[in-house]
Short mmCIF file of C-alpha atoms in Angstrom, two decimals:
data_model
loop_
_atom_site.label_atom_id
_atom_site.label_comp_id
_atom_site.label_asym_id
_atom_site.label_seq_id
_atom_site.Cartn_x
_atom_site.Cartn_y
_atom_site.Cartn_z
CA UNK R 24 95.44 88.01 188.61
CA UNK R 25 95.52 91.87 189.48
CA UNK R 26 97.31 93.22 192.43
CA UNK R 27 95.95 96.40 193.51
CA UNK R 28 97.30 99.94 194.14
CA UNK R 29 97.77 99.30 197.67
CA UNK R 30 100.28 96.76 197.09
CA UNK R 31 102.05 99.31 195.03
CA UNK R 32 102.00 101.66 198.19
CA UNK R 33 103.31 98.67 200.23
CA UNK R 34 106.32 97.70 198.10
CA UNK R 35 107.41 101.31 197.93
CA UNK R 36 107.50 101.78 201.82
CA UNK R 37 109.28 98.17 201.83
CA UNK R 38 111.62 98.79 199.65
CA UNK R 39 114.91 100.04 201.72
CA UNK R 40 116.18 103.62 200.21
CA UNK R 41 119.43 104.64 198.82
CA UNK R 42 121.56 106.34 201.41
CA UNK R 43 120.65 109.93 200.76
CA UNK R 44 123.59 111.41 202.73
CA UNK R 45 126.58 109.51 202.24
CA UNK R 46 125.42 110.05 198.36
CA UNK R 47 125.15 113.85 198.72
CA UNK R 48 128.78 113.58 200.40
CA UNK R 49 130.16 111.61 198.11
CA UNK R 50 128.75 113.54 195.20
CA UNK R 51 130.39 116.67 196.72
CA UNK R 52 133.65 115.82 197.44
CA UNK R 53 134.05 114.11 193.83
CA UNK R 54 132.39 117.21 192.03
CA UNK R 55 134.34 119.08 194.00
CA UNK R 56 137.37 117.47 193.27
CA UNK R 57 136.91 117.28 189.44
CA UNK R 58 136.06 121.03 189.41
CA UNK R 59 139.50 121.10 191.67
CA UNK R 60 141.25 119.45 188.28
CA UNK R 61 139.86 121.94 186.20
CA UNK R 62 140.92 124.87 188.06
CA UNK R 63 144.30 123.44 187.87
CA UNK R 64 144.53 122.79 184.07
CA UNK R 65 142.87 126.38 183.72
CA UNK R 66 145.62 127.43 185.96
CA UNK R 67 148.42 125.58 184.19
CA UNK R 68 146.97 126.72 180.84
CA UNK R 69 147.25 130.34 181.70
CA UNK R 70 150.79 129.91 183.04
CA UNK R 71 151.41 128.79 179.29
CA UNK R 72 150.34 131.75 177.64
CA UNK R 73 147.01 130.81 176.73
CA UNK R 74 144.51 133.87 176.57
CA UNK R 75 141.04 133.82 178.97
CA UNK R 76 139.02 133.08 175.84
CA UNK R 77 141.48 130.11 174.69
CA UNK R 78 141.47 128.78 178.33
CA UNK R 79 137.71 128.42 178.82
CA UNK R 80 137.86 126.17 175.37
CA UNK R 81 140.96 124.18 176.26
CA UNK R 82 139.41 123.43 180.06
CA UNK R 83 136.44 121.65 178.82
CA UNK R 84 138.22 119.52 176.01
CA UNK R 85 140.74 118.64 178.32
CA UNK R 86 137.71 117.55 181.00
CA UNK R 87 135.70 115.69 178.29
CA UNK R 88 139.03 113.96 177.05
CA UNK R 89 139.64 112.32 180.15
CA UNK R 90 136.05 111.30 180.71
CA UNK R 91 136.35 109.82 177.51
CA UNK R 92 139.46 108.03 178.35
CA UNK R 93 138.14 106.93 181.39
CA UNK R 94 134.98 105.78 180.20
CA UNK R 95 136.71 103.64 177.63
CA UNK R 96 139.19 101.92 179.74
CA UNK R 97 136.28 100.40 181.69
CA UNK R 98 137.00 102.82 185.15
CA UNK R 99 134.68 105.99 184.78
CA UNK R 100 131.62 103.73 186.06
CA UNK R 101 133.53 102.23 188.55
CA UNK R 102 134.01 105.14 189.99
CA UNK R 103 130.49 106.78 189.44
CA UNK R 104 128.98 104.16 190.77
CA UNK R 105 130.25 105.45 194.33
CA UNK R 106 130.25 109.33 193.54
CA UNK R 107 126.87 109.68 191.41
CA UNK R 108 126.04 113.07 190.93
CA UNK R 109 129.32 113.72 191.69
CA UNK R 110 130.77 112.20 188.56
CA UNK R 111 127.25 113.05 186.30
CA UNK R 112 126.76 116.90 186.94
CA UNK R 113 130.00 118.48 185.34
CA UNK R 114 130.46 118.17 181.56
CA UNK R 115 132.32 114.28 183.19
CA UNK R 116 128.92 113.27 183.34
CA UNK R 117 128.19 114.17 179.21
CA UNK R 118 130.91 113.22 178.13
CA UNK R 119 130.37 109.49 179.44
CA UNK R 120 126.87 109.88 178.57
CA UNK R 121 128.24 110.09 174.74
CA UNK R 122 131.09 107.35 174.57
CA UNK R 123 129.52 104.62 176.57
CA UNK R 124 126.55 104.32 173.81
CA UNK R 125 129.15 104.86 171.20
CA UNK R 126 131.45 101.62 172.80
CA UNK R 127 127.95 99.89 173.85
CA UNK R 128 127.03 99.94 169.92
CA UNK R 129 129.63 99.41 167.82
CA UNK R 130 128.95 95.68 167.22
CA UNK R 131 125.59 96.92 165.11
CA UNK R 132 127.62 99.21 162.70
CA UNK R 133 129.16 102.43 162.29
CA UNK R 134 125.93 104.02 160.83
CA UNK R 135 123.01 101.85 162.30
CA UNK R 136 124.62 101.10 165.15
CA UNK R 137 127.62 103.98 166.78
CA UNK R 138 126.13 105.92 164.58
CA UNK R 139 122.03 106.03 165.84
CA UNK R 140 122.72 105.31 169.38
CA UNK R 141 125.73 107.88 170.37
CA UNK R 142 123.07 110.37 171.75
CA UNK R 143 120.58 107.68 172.92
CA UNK R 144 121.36 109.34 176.53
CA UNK R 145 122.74 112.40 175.57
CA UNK R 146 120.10 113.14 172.76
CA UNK R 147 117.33 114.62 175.46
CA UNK R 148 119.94 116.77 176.92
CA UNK R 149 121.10 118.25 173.76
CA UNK R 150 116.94 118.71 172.41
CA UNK R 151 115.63 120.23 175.75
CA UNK R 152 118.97 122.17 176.40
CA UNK R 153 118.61 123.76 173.09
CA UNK R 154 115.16 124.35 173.30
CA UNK R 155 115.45 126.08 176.85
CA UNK R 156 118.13 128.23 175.25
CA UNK R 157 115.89 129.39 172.16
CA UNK R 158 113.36 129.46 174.86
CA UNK R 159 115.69 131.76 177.39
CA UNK R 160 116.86 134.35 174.59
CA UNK R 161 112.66 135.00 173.26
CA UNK R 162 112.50 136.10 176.58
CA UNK R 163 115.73 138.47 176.82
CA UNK R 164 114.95 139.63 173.39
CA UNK R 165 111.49 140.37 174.52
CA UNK R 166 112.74 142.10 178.09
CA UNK R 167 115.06 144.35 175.97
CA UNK R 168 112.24 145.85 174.29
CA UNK R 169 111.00 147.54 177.20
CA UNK L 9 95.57 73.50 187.02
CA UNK L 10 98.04 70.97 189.00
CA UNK L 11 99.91 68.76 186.43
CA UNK L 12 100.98 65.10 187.35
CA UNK L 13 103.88 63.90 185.24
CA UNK L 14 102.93 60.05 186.32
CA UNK L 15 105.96 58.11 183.83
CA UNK L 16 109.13 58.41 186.01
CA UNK L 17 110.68 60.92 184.02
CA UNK L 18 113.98 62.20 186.20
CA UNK L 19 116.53 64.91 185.04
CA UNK L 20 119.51 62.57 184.95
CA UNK L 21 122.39 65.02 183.42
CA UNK L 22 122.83 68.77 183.89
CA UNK L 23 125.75 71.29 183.47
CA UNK L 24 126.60 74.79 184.57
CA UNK L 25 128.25 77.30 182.68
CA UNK L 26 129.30 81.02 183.93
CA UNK L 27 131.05 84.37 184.49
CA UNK L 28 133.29 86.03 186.33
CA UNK L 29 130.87 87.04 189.34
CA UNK L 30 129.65 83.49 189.56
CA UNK L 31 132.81 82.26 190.08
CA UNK L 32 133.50 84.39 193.12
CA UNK L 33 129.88 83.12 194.78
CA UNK L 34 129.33 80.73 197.14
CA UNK L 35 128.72 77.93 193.97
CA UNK L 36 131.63 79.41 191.94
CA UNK L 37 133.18 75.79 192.61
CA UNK L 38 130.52 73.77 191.00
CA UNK L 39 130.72 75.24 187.56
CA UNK L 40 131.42 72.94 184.51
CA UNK L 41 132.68 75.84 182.95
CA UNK L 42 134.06 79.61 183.34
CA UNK L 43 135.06 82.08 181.52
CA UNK L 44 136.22 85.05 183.57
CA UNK L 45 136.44 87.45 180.40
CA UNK L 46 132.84 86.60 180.26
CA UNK L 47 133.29 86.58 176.22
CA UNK L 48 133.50 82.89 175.62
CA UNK L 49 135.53 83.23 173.00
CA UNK L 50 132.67 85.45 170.43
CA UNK L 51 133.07 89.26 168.84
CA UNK L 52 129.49 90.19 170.74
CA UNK L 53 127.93 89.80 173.99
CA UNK L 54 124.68 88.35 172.37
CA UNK L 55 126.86 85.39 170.79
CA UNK L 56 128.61 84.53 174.18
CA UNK L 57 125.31 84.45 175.84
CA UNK L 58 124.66 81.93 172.96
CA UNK L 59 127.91 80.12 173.41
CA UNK L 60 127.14 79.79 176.93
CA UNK L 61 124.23 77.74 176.20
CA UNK L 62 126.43 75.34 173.45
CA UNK L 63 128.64 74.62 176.21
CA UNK L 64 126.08 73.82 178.92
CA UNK L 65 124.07 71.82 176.75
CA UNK L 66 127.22 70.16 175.32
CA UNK L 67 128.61 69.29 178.93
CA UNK L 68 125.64 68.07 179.91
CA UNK L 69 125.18 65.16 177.05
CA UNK L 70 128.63 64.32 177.79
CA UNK L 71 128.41 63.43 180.58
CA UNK L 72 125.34 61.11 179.89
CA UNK L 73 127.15 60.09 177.06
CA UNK L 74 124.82 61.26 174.30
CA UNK L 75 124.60 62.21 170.62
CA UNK L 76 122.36 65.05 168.74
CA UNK L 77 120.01 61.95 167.77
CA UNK L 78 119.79 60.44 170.80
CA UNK L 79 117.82 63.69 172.26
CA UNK L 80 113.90 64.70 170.85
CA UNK L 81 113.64 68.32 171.63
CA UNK L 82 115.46 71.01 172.93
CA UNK L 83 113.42 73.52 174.80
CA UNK L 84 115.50 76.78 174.99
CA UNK L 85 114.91 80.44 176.02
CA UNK L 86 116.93 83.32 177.47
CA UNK L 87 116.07 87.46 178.04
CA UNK L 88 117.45 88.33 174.22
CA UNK L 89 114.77 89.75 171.92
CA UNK L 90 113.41 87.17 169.65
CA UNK L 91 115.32 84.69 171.85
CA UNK L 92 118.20 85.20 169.59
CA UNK L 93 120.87 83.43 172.16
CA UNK L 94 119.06 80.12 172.35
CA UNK L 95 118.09 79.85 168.63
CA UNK L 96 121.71 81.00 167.33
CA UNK L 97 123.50 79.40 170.27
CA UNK L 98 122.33 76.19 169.61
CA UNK L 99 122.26 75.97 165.98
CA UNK L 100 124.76 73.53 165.66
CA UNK L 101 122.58 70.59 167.38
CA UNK L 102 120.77 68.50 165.06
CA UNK L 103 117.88 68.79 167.22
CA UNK L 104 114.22 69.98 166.56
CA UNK L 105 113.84 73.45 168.86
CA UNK L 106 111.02 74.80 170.92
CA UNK L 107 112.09 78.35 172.06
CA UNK L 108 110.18 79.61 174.95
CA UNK L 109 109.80 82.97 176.73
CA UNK L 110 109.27 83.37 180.01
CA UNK L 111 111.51 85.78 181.60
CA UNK L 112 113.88 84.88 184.45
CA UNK L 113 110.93 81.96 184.76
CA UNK L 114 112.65 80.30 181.96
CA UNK L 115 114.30 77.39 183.60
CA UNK L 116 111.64 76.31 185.72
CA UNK L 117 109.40 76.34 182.20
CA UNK L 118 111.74 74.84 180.02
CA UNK L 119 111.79 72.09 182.31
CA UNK L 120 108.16 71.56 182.77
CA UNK L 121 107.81 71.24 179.08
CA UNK L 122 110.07 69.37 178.61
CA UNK L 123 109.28 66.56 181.71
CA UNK L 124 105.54 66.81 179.90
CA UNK L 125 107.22 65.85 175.97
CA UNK L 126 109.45 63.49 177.45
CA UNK L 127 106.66 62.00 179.98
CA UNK L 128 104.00 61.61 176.45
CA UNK L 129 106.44 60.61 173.80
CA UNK L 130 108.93 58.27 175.59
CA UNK L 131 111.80 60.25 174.98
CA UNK L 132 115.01 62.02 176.14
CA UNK L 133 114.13 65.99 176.25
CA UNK L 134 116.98 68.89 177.29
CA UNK L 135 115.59 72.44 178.77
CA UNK L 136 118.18 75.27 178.13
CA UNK L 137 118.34 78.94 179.69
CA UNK L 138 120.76 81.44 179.87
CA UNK L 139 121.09 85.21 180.81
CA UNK L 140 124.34 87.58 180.19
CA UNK L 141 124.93 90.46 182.46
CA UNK L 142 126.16 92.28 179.38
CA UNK L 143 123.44 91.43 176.78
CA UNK L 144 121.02 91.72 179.40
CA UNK L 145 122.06 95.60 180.76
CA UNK L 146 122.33 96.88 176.75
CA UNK L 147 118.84 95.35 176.17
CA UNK L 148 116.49 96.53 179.45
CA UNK L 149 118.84 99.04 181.04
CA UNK L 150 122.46 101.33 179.89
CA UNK L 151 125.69 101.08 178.28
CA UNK L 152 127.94 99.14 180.06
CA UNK L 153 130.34 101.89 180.80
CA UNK L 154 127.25 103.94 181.65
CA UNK L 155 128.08 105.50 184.94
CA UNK L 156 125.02 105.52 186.46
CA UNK L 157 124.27 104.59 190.30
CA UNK L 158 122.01 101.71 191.08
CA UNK L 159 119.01 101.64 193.64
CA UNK L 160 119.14 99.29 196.36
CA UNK L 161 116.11 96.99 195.28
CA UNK L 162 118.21 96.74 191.75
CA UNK L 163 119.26 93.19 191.31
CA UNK L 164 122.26 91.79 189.13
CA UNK L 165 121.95 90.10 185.50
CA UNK L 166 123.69 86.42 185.99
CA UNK L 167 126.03 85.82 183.76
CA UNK L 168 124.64 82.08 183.21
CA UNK L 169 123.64 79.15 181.28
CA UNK L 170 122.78 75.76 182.39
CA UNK L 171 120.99 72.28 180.49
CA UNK L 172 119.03 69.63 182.02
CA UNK L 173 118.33 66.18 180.34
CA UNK L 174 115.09 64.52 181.19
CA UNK L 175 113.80 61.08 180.18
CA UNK L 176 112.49 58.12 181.81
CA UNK L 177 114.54 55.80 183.87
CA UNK L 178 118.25 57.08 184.84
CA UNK L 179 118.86 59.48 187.47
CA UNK L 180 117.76 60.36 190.89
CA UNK L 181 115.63 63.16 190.34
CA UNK L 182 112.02 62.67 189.56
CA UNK L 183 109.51 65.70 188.12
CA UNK L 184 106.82 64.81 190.39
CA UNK L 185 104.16 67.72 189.58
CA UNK L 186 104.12 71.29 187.28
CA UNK L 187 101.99 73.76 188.45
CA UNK L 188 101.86 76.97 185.69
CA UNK L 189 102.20 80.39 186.79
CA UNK L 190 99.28 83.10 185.87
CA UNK L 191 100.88 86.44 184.33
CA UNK L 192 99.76 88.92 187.77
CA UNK L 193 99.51 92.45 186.84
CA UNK L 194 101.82 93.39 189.89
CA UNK L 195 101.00 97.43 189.49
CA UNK L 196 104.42 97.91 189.96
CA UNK L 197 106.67 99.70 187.10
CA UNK L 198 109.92 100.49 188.58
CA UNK L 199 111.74 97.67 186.36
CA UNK L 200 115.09 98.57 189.74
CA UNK L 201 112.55 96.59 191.73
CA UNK L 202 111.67 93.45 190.15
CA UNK L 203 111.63 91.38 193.52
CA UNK L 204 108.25 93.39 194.43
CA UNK L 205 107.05 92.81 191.17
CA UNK L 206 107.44 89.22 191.17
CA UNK L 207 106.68 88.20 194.42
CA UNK L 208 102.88 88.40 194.09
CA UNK L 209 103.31 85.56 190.89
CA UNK L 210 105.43 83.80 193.35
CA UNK L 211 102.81 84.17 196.21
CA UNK L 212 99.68 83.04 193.62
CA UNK L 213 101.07 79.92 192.22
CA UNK L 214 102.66 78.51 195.42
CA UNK L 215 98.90 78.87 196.84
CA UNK L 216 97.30 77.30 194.10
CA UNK L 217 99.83 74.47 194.40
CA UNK L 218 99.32 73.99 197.78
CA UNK L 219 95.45 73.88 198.02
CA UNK L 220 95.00 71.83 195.02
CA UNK L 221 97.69 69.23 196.31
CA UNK L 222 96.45 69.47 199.65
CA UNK L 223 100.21 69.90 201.44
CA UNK L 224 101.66 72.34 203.52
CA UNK L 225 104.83 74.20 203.26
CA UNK L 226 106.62 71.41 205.86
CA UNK L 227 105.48 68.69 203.66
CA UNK L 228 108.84 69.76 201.95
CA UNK L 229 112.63 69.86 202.35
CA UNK L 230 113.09 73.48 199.97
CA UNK L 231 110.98 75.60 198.78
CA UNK L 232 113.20 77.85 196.30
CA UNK L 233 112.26 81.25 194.24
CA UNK L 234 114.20 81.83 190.69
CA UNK L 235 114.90 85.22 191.53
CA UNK L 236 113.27 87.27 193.69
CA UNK L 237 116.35 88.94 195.59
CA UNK L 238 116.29 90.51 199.22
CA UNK L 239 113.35 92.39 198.64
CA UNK L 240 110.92 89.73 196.78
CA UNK L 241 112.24 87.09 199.00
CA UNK L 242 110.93 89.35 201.89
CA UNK L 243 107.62 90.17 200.54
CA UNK L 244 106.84 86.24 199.69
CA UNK L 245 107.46 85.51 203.05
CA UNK L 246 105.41 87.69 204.62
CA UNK L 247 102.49 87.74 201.75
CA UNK L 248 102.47 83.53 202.41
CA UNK L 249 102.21 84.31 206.38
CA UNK L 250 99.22 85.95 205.62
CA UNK L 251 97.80 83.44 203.46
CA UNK L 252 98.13 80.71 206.59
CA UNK L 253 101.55 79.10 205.25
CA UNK L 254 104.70 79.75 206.98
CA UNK L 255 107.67 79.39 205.10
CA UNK L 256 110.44 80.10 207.11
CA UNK L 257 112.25 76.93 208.14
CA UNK L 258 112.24 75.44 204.29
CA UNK L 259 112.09 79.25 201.94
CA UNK L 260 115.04 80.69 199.83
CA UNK L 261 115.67 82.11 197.06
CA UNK L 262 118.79 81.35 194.39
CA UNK L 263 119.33 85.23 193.86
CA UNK L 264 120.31 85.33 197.37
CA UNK L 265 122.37 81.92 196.79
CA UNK L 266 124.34 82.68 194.14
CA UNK L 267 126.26 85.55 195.21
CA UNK L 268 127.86 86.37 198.44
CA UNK L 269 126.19 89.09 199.13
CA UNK L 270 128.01 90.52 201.71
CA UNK L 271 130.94 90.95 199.90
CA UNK L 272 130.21 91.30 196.12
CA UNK L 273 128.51 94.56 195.49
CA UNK L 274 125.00 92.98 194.39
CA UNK L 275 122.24 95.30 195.63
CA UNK L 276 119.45 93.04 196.05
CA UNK L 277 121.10 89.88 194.12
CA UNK L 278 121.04 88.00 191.64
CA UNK L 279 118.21 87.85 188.58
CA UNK L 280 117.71 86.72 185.17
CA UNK L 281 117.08 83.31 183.68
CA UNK L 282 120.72 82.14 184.09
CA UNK L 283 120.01 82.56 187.98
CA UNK L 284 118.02 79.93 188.89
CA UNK L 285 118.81 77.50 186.14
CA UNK L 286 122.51 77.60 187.64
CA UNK L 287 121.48 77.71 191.26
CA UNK L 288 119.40 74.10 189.85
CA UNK L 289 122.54 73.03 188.47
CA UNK L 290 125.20 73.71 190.84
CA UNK L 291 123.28 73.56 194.24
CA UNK L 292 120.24 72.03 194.45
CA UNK L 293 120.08 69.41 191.64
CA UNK L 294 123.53 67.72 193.35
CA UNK L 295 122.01 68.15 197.12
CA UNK L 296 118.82 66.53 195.87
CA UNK L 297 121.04 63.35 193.90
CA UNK L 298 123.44 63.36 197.03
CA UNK L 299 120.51 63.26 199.79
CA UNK L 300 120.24 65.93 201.22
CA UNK L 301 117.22 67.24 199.84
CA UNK L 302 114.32 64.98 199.09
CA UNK L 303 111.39 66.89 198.36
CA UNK L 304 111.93 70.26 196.14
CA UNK L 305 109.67 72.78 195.42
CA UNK L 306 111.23 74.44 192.25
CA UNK L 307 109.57 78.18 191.45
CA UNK L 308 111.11 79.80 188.38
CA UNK L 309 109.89 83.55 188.39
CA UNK L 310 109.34 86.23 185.59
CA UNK L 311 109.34 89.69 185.19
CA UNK L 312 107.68 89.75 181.81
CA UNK L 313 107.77 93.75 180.43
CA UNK L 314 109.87 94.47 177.68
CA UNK L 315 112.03 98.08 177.67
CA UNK L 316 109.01 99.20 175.12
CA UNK L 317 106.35 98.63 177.82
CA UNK L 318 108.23 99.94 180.51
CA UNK L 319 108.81 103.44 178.87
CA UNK L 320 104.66 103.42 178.02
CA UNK L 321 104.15 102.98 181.54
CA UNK L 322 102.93 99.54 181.98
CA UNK L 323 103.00 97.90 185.15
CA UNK L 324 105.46 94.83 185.01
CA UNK L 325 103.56 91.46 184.45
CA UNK L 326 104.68 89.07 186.29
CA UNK L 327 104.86 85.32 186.09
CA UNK L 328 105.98 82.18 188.41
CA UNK L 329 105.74 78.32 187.16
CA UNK L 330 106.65 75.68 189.53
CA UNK L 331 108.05 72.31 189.38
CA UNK L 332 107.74 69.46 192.12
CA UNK L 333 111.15 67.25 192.05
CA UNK L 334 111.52 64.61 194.64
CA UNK L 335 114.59 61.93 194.76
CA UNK L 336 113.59 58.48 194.02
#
């Protein structure tokens, strides 16, 4: 039996929406907040003696460290699941994007299984990001010609 | 085509095995079995899904008080690829094996096949189904420490496994009439939304059943979806209404009964094959032997795409068998 499209059009106008603006706020607070951290450990690094260059390296690590951490003692979905963008936007997001697959797989192998799937999630990121970048410096190499 | 089973064959033994979000539902009391850790004791989720099913069907012959050659098939299925939990989980039965896939319809099918082998050969036959929140999520969906938000149509892997004994003459509840499902081209492919996509299978063999048998929806004390969740619930309702049969006094649905949904964070509720056979085992199956519910209209519904035909596109086929129980 074959439904057709209109049913389609009818389950999508059924079908209740996600809560667009409590999302959006909670998205901003929480980004907010974890670029809030950064600033802080950028701050603190600084205050340490750590040159601009070494700062801008060490923020990041630390950042992807604890989303690591927190990914791997079960919490970092727990609390994505309430902030969403919030939690997948800054390099948070990535770095859970990496080490859930990596946990997620380990039971098929460290090659076959860790191994393959690490950037199942990731992997499209990493292609299309460097492609847009090969992509973005044709053009400025092109512009700077003229 | 409507199927009569006409030799008395009842489900007389069934156990109930689950997780740690089944325990906090409304029927976490009437579980044979829990493991909160959700492991059951094996290195992968795949194997405790497996386990699951070793338990259930090992509870349930217990309790009848039977051995591996007292039972003539197994019919077994769950949402693994290649069906891996049932074969692997029940190796250790000496008992010949028919796996079946049918989605979250698994438990209403395992059953019908198996009331039909017991009803021709004269025998004792068990049905088996099971679904793992964890197996289930890396298979169709993300990591489990993916954090990713869910959309509110999404329903919830049960973490699940229950068996069912059939045979002629013990036990209360009789397998009156099967009715197949049709797979239904639902045009929907958002796989967060499988209560839309499974309602119109739902909707198709419920009619079928109830013009060739010539009764109405009052003729009976439940009418009961597998899975269908707020949304598919909804839609069935309203898609019967149109059809001339209202459902309301005698409709639900065990992904709305197995979780309290107002509390645990469920979206939609409750899916998977696990869902309904439990929602058999712990809730209906024991209203029907104390009483309370005499006439049962059992629908076991499917979402049949696989993650391959959901990234090509495909629209999810759907699927809904149903299974007539009354109490003798």
């Amino acid at each position: 039996m074959n439904m057709d499209e209109n049913y389609k059009k009818f389950a999508e106008r059924h079908a209740p929406k996600s809560p667009i603006v409590k999302d959006c706020l909670m998205a901003f607070w929480v980004g907010g907040l974890i670029c809030v951290i950064g600033q802080a450990f950028s701050d603190f690094y600084k205050s340490r003696g750590a040159s601009e260059e070494t700062t801008k390296m060490l923020v990041p690590v630390t950042l992807i460290f604890l989303a690591a951490i927190f990914t791997g003692i079960g919490v970092f979905d727990r609390i994505a699941k309430h902030a969403g963008a919030g939690t997948l936007v800054p390099i948070t997001g990535f770095a859970n994007s990496v080490v859930a697959p990596a946990i997620d797989n380990k039971a098929e192998g460290w090659i076959l299984g860790l191994g393959a799937k690490i950037f199942i999630i990731a992997g499209p990121v990493i292609l299309y990001g460097t492609l847009a970048s090969v992509i973005y410096g044709l053009i400025y190499y092109i512009v700077g010609l003229f | 085509m409507l199927v009569s089973i006409k030799g008395d064959v009842r489900i007389f033994s069934y156990a109930a095995v689950g997780g740690a979000q089944e325990a906090k539902g409304p029927l976490g009391r009437a579980f044979d079995f829990i493991d909160e850790s959700e492991r059951f004791r094996q290195k992968t989720w795949e194997q405790s899904e497996g386990e699951m099913q070793r338990i259930a069907l090992r509870k349930a012959m217990d309790k009848a008080g039977l051995s591996d050659g007292d039972v003539g098939h197994l019919f077994a299925g769950d949402l693994m690829n290649q069906c891996t939990s049932s074969s692997y989980g029940l190796m250790s039965f000496d008992i010949p094996h028919v796996g079946l896939y049918g989605a979250c319809s698994t438990a209403a099918e395992s059953i019908s096949l198996a009331s039909v082998m017991s009803d021709t050969t004269d025998s004792i036959s068990a049905a088996v189904t099971s679904s793992h929140f964890c197996s289930a999520e890396r298979q169709f969906r993300y990591p489990l420490e993916y954090g990713g938000q869910r959309t509110p149509t999404s329903q919830r892997t049960v973490t699940g496994s229950a068996a069912f004994l059939l045979g002629r003459g013990r036990g209360k509840i009789q397998v009156k009439q099967l009715m197949f499902g049709r797979s239904v081209d639902s045009k929907i492919s958002d796989i967060c939304n499988m209560g839309a996509a499974m309602a119109p299978a739902a909707v198709d063999t419920l009619t079928r059943f109830f013009e060739e048998s010539g009764t109405q929806p009052q003729d009976y004390d439940k009418i009961v979806t597998g899975d269908l969740g707020r949304e598919g619930f909804e839609i069935t309702k309203m898609m019967m209404a149109q059809k001339g049969y209202n459902l309301d006094a005698v409709y639900d649905d065990c992904g709305l009964l197995i979780y309290n949904l107002a509390v645990q964070d469920m979206h939609a509720g409750g899916s998977g094959c696990g869902c309904s056979a439990v929602v058999a085992a712990t809730s209906l199956f024991p209203a029907m032997e104390r009483g309370e519910i005499r006439n049962l209209l059992f629908i076991g519904t499917g979402a049949l795409m696989s993650p391959t035909s959901a990234q090509q596109g495909l629209p999810i086929a759907s699927i809904a068998h149903l299974v007539h129980l009354s109490v003798m």
